[in-house]
PDB file of C-alpha atoms in Angstrom:
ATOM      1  CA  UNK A   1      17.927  38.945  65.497  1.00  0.00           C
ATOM      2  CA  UNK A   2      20.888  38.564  67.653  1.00  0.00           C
ATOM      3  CA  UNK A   3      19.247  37.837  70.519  1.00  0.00           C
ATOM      4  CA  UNK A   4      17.209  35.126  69.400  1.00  0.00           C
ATOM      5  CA  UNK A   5      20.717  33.613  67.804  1.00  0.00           C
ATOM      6  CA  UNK A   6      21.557  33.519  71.363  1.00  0.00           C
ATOM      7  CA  UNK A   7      19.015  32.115  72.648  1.00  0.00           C
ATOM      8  CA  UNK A   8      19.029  29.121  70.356  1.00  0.00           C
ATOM      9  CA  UNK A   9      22.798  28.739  71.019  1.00  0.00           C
ATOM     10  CA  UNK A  10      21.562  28.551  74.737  1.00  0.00           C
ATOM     11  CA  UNK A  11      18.526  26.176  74.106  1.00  0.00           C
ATOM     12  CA  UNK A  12      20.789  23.894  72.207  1.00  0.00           C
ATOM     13  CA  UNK A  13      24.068  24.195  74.567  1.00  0.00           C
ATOM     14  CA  UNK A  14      21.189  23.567  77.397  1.00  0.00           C
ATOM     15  CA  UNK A  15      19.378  20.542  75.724  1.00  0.00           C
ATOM     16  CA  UNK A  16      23.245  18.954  75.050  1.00  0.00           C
ATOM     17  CA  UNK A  17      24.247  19.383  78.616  1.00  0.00           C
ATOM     18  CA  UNK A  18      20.902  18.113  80.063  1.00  0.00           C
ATOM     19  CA  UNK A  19      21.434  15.089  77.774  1.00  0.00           C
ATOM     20  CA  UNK A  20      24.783  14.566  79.085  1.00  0.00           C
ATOM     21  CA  UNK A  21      23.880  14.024  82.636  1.00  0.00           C
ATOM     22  CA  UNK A  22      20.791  12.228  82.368  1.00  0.00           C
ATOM     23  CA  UNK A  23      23.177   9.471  79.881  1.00  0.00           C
ATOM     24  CA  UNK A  24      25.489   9.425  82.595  1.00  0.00           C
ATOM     25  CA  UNK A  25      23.238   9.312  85.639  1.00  0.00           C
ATOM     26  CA  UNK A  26      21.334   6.063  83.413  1.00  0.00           C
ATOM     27  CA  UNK A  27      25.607   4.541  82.707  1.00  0.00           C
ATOM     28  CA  UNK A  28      26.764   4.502  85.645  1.00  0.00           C
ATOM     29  CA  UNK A  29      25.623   1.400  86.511  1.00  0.00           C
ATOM     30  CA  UNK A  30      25.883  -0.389  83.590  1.00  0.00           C
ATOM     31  CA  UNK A  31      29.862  -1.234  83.844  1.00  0.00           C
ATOM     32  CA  UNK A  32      29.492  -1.707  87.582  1.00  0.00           C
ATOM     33  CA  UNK A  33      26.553  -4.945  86.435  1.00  0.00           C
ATOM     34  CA  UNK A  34      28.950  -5.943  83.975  1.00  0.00           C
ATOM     35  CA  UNK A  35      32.027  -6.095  86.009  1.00  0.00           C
ATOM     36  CA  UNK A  36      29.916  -8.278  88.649  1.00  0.00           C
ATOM     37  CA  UNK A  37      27.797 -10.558  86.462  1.00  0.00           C
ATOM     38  CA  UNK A  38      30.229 -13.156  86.009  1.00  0.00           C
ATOM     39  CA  UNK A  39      29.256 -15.890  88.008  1.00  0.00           C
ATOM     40  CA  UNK A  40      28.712 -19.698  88.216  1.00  0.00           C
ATOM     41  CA  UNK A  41      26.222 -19.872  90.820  1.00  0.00           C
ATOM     42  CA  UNK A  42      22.565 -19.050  90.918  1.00  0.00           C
ATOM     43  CA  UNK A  43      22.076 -14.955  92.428  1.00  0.00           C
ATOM     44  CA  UNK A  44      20.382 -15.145  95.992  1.00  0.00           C
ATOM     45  CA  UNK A  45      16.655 -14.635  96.290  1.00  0.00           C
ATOM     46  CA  UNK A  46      16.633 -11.625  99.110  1.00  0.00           C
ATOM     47  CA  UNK A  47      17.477  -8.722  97.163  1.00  0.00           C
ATOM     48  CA  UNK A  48      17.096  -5.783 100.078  1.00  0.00           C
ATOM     49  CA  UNK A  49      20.898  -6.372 101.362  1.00  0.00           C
ATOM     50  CA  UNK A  50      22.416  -6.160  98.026  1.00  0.00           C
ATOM     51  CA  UNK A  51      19.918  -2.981  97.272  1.00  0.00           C
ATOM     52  CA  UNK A  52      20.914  -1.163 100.018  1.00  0.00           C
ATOM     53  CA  UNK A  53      24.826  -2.091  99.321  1.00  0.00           C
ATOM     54  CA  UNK A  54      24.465  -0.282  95.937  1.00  0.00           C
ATOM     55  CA  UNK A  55      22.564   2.495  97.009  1.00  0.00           C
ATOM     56  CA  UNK A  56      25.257   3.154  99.543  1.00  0.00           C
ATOM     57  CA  UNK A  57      27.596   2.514  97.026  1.00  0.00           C
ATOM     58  CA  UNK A  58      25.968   4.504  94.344  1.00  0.00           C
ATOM     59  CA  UNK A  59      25.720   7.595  97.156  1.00  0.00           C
ATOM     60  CA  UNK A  60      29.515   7.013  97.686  1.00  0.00           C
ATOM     61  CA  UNK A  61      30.253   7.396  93.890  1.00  0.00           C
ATOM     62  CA  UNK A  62      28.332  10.725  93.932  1.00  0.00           C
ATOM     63  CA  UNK A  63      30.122  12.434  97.027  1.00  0.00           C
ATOM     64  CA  UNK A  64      33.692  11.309  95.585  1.00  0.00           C
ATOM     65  CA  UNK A  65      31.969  13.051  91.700  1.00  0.00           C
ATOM     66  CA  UNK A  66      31.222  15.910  93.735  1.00  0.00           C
ATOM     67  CA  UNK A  67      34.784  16.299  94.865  1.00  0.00           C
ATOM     68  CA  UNK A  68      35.516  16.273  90.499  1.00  0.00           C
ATOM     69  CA  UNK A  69      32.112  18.228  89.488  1.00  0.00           C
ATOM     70  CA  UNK A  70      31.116  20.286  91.671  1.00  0.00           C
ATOM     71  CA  UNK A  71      27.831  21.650  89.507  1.00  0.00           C
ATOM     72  CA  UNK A  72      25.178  20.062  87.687  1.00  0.00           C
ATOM     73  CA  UNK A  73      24.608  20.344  84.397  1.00  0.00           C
ATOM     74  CA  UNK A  74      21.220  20.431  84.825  1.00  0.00           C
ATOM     75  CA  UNK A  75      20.460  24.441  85.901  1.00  0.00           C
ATOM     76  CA  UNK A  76      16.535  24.529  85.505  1.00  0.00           C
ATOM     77  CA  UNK A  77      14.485  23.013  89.158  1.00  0.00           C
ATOM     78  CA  UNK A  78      11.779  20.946  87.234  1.00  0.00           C
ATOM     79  CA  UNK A  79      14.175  19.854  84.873  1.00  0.00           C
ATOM     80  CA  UNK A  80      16.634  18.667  87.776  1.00  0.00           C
ATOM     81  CA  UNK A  81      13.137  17.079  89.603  1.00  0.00           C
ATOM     82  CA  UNK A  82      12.657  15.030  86.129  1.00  0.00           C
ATOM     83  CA  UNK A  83      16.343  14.135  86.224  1.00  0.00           C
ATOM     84  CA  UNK A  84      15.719  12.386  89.555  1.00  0.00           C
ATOM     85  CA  UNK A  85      13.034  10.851  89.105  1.00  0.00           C
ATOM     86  CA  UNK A  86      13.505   8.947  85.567  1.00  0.00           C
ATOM     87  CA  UNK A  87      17.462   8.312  85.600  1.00  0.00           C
ATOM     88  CA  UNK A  88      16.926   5.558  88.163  1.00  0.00           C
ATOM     89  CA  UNK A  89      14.121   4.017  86.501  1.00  0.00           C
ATOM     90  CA  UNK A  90      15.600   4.261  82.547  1.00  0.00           C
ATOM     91  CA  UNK A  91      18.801   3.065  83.971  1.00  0.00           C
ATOM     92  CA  UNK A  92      16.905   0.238  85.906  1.00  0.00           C
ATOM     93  CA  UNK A  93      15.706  -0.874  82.710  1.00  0.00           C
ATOM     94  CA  UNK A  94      18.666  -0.743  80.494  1.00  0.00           C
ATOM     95  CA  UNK A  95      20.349  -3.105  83.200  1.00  0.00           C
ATOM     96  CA  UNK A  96      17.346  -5.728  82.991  1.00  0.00           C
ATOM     97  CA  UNK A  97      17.679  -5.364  79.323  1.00  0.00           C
ATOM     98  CA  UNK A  98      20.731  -6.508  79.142  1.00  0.00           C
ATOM     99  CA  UNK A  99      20.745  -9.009  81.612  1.00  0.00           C
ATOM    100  CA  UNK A 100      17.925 -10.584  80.112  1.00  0.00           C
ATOM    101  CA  UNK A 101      20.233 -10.523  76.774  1.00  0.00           C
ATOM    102  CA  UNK A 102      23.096 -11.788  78.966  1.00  0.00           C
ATOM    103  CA  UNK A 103      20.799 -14.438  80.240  1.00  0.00           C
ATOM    104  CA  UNK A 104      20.960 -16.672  77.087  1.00  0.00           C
ATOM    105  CA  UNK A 105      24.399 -17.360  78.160  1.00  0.00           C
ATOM    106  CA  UNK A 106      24.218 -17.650  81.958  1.00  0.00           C
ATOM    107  CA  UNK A 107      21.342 -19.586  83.313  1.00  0.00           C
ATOM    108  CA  UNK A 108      22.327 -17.980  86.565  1.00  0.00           C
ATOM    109  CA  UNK A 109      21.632 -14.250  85.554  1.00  0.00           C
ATOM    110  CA  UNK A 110      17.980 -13.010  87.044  1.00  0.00           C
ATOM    111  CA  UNK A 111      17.333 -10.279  85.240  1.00  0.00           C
ATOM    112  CA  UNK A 112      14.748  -8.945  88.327  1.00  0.00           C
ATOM    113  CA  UNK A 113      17.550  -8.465  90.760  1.00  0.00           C
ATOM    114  CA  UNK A 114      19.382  -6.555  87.707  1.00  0.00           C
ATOM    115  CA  UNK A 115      16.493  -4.101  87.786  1.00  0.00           C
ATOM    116  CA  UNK A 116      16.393  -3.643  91.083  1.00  0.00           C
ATOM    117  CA  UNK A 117      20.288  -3.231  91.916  1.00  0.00           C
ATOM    118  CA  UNK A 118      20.677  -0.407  89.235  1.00  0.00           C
ATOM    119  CA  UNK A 119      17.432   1.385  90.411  1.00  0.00           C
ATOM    120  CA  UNK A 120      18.659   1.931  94.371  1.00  0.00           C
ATOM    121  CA  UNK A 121      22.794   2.580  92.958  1.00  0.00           C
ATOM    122  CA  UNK A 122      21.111   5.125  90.596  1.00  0.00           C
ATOM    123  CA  UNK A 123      18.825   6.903  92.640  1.00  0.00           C
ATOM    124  CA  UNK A 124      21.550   7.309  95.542  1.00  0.00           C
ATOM    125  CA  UNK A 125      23.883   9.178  92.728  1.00  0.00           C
ATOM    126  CA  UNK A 126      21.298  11.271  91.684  1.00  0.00           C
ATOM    127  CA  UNK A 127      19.900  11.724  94.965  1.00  0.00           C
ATOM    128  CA  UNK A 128      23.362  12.816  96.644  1.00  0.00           C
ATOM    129  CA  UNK A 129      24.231  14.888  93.281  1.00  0.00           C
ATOM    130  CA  UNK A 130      20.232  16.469  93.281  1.00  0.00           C
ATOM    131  CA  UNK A 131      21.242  17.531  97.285  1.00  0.00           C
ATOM    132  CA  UNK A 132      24.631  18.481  97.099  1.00  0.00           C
ATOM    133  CA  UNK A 133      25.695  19.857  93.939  1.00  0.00           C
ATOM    134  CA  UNK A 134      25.721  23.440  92.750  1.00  0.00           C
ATOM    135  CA  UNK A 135      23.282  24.207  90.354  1.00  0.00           C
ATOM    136  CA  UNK A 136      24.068  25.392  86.641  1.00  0.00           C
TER     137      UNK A 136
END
């Protein structure tokens, strides 16, 4: 009986932390969009500069987390695997979500580029983090 206490106690400690990662592998971006949305003028049309900007950027953000948190939370391979491959794309579109909802306001907000610009920043986090950090 006491063992399968435990074992609950590390299913749900488990299921908490994995949640905890994946919400802030999909954040990240979000106050980043926020904090450059405001603008007057339309966004440019050729999105692969600005891609590649905040995939560098989002890479940089996961070396200097690395310096903070060294492990994942994430301890299980196929869970980790999962963790890389849907945290850019839920977090891609969260941020067109709310730039279409942001849109209504500013004519100049294209919700596409929003999509795209949270996809690259998140994959290079969870790339660096999938590569680098220590696991569980």
């Amino acid at each position: 009986m006491e063992e399968l206490i435990v074992l609950l106690f590390h299913v749900l400690f488990d299921g908490i932390l994995l949640a905890l990662e994946f919400a802030i592998n999909v954040l990240a971006y979000a106050p980043l969009d926020w904090l450059f949305d405001w603008r007057d003028f339309p966004e440019p049309r050729a999105l692969w500069l600005a891609c590649l900007l905040w995939f560098a950027g989002g890479c940089a953000l996961a070396w200097l987390s690395l310096l903070l948190l060294t492990h994942t939370f994430i301890a299980m391979p196929a869970l980790r695997i999962a963790n890389l491959a849907l945290a850019p794309i839920a977090s891609a579109f969260l941020s067109q979500a709310l730039a279409r909802r942001r849109k209504k306001a500013n004519a100049a907000i294209v919700p596409r580029n929003h999509f795209w610009q949270s996809f690259w920043f998140t994959l290079g986090l969870v790339a660096v983090r999938f590569a680098f950090a220590a696991r569980g």
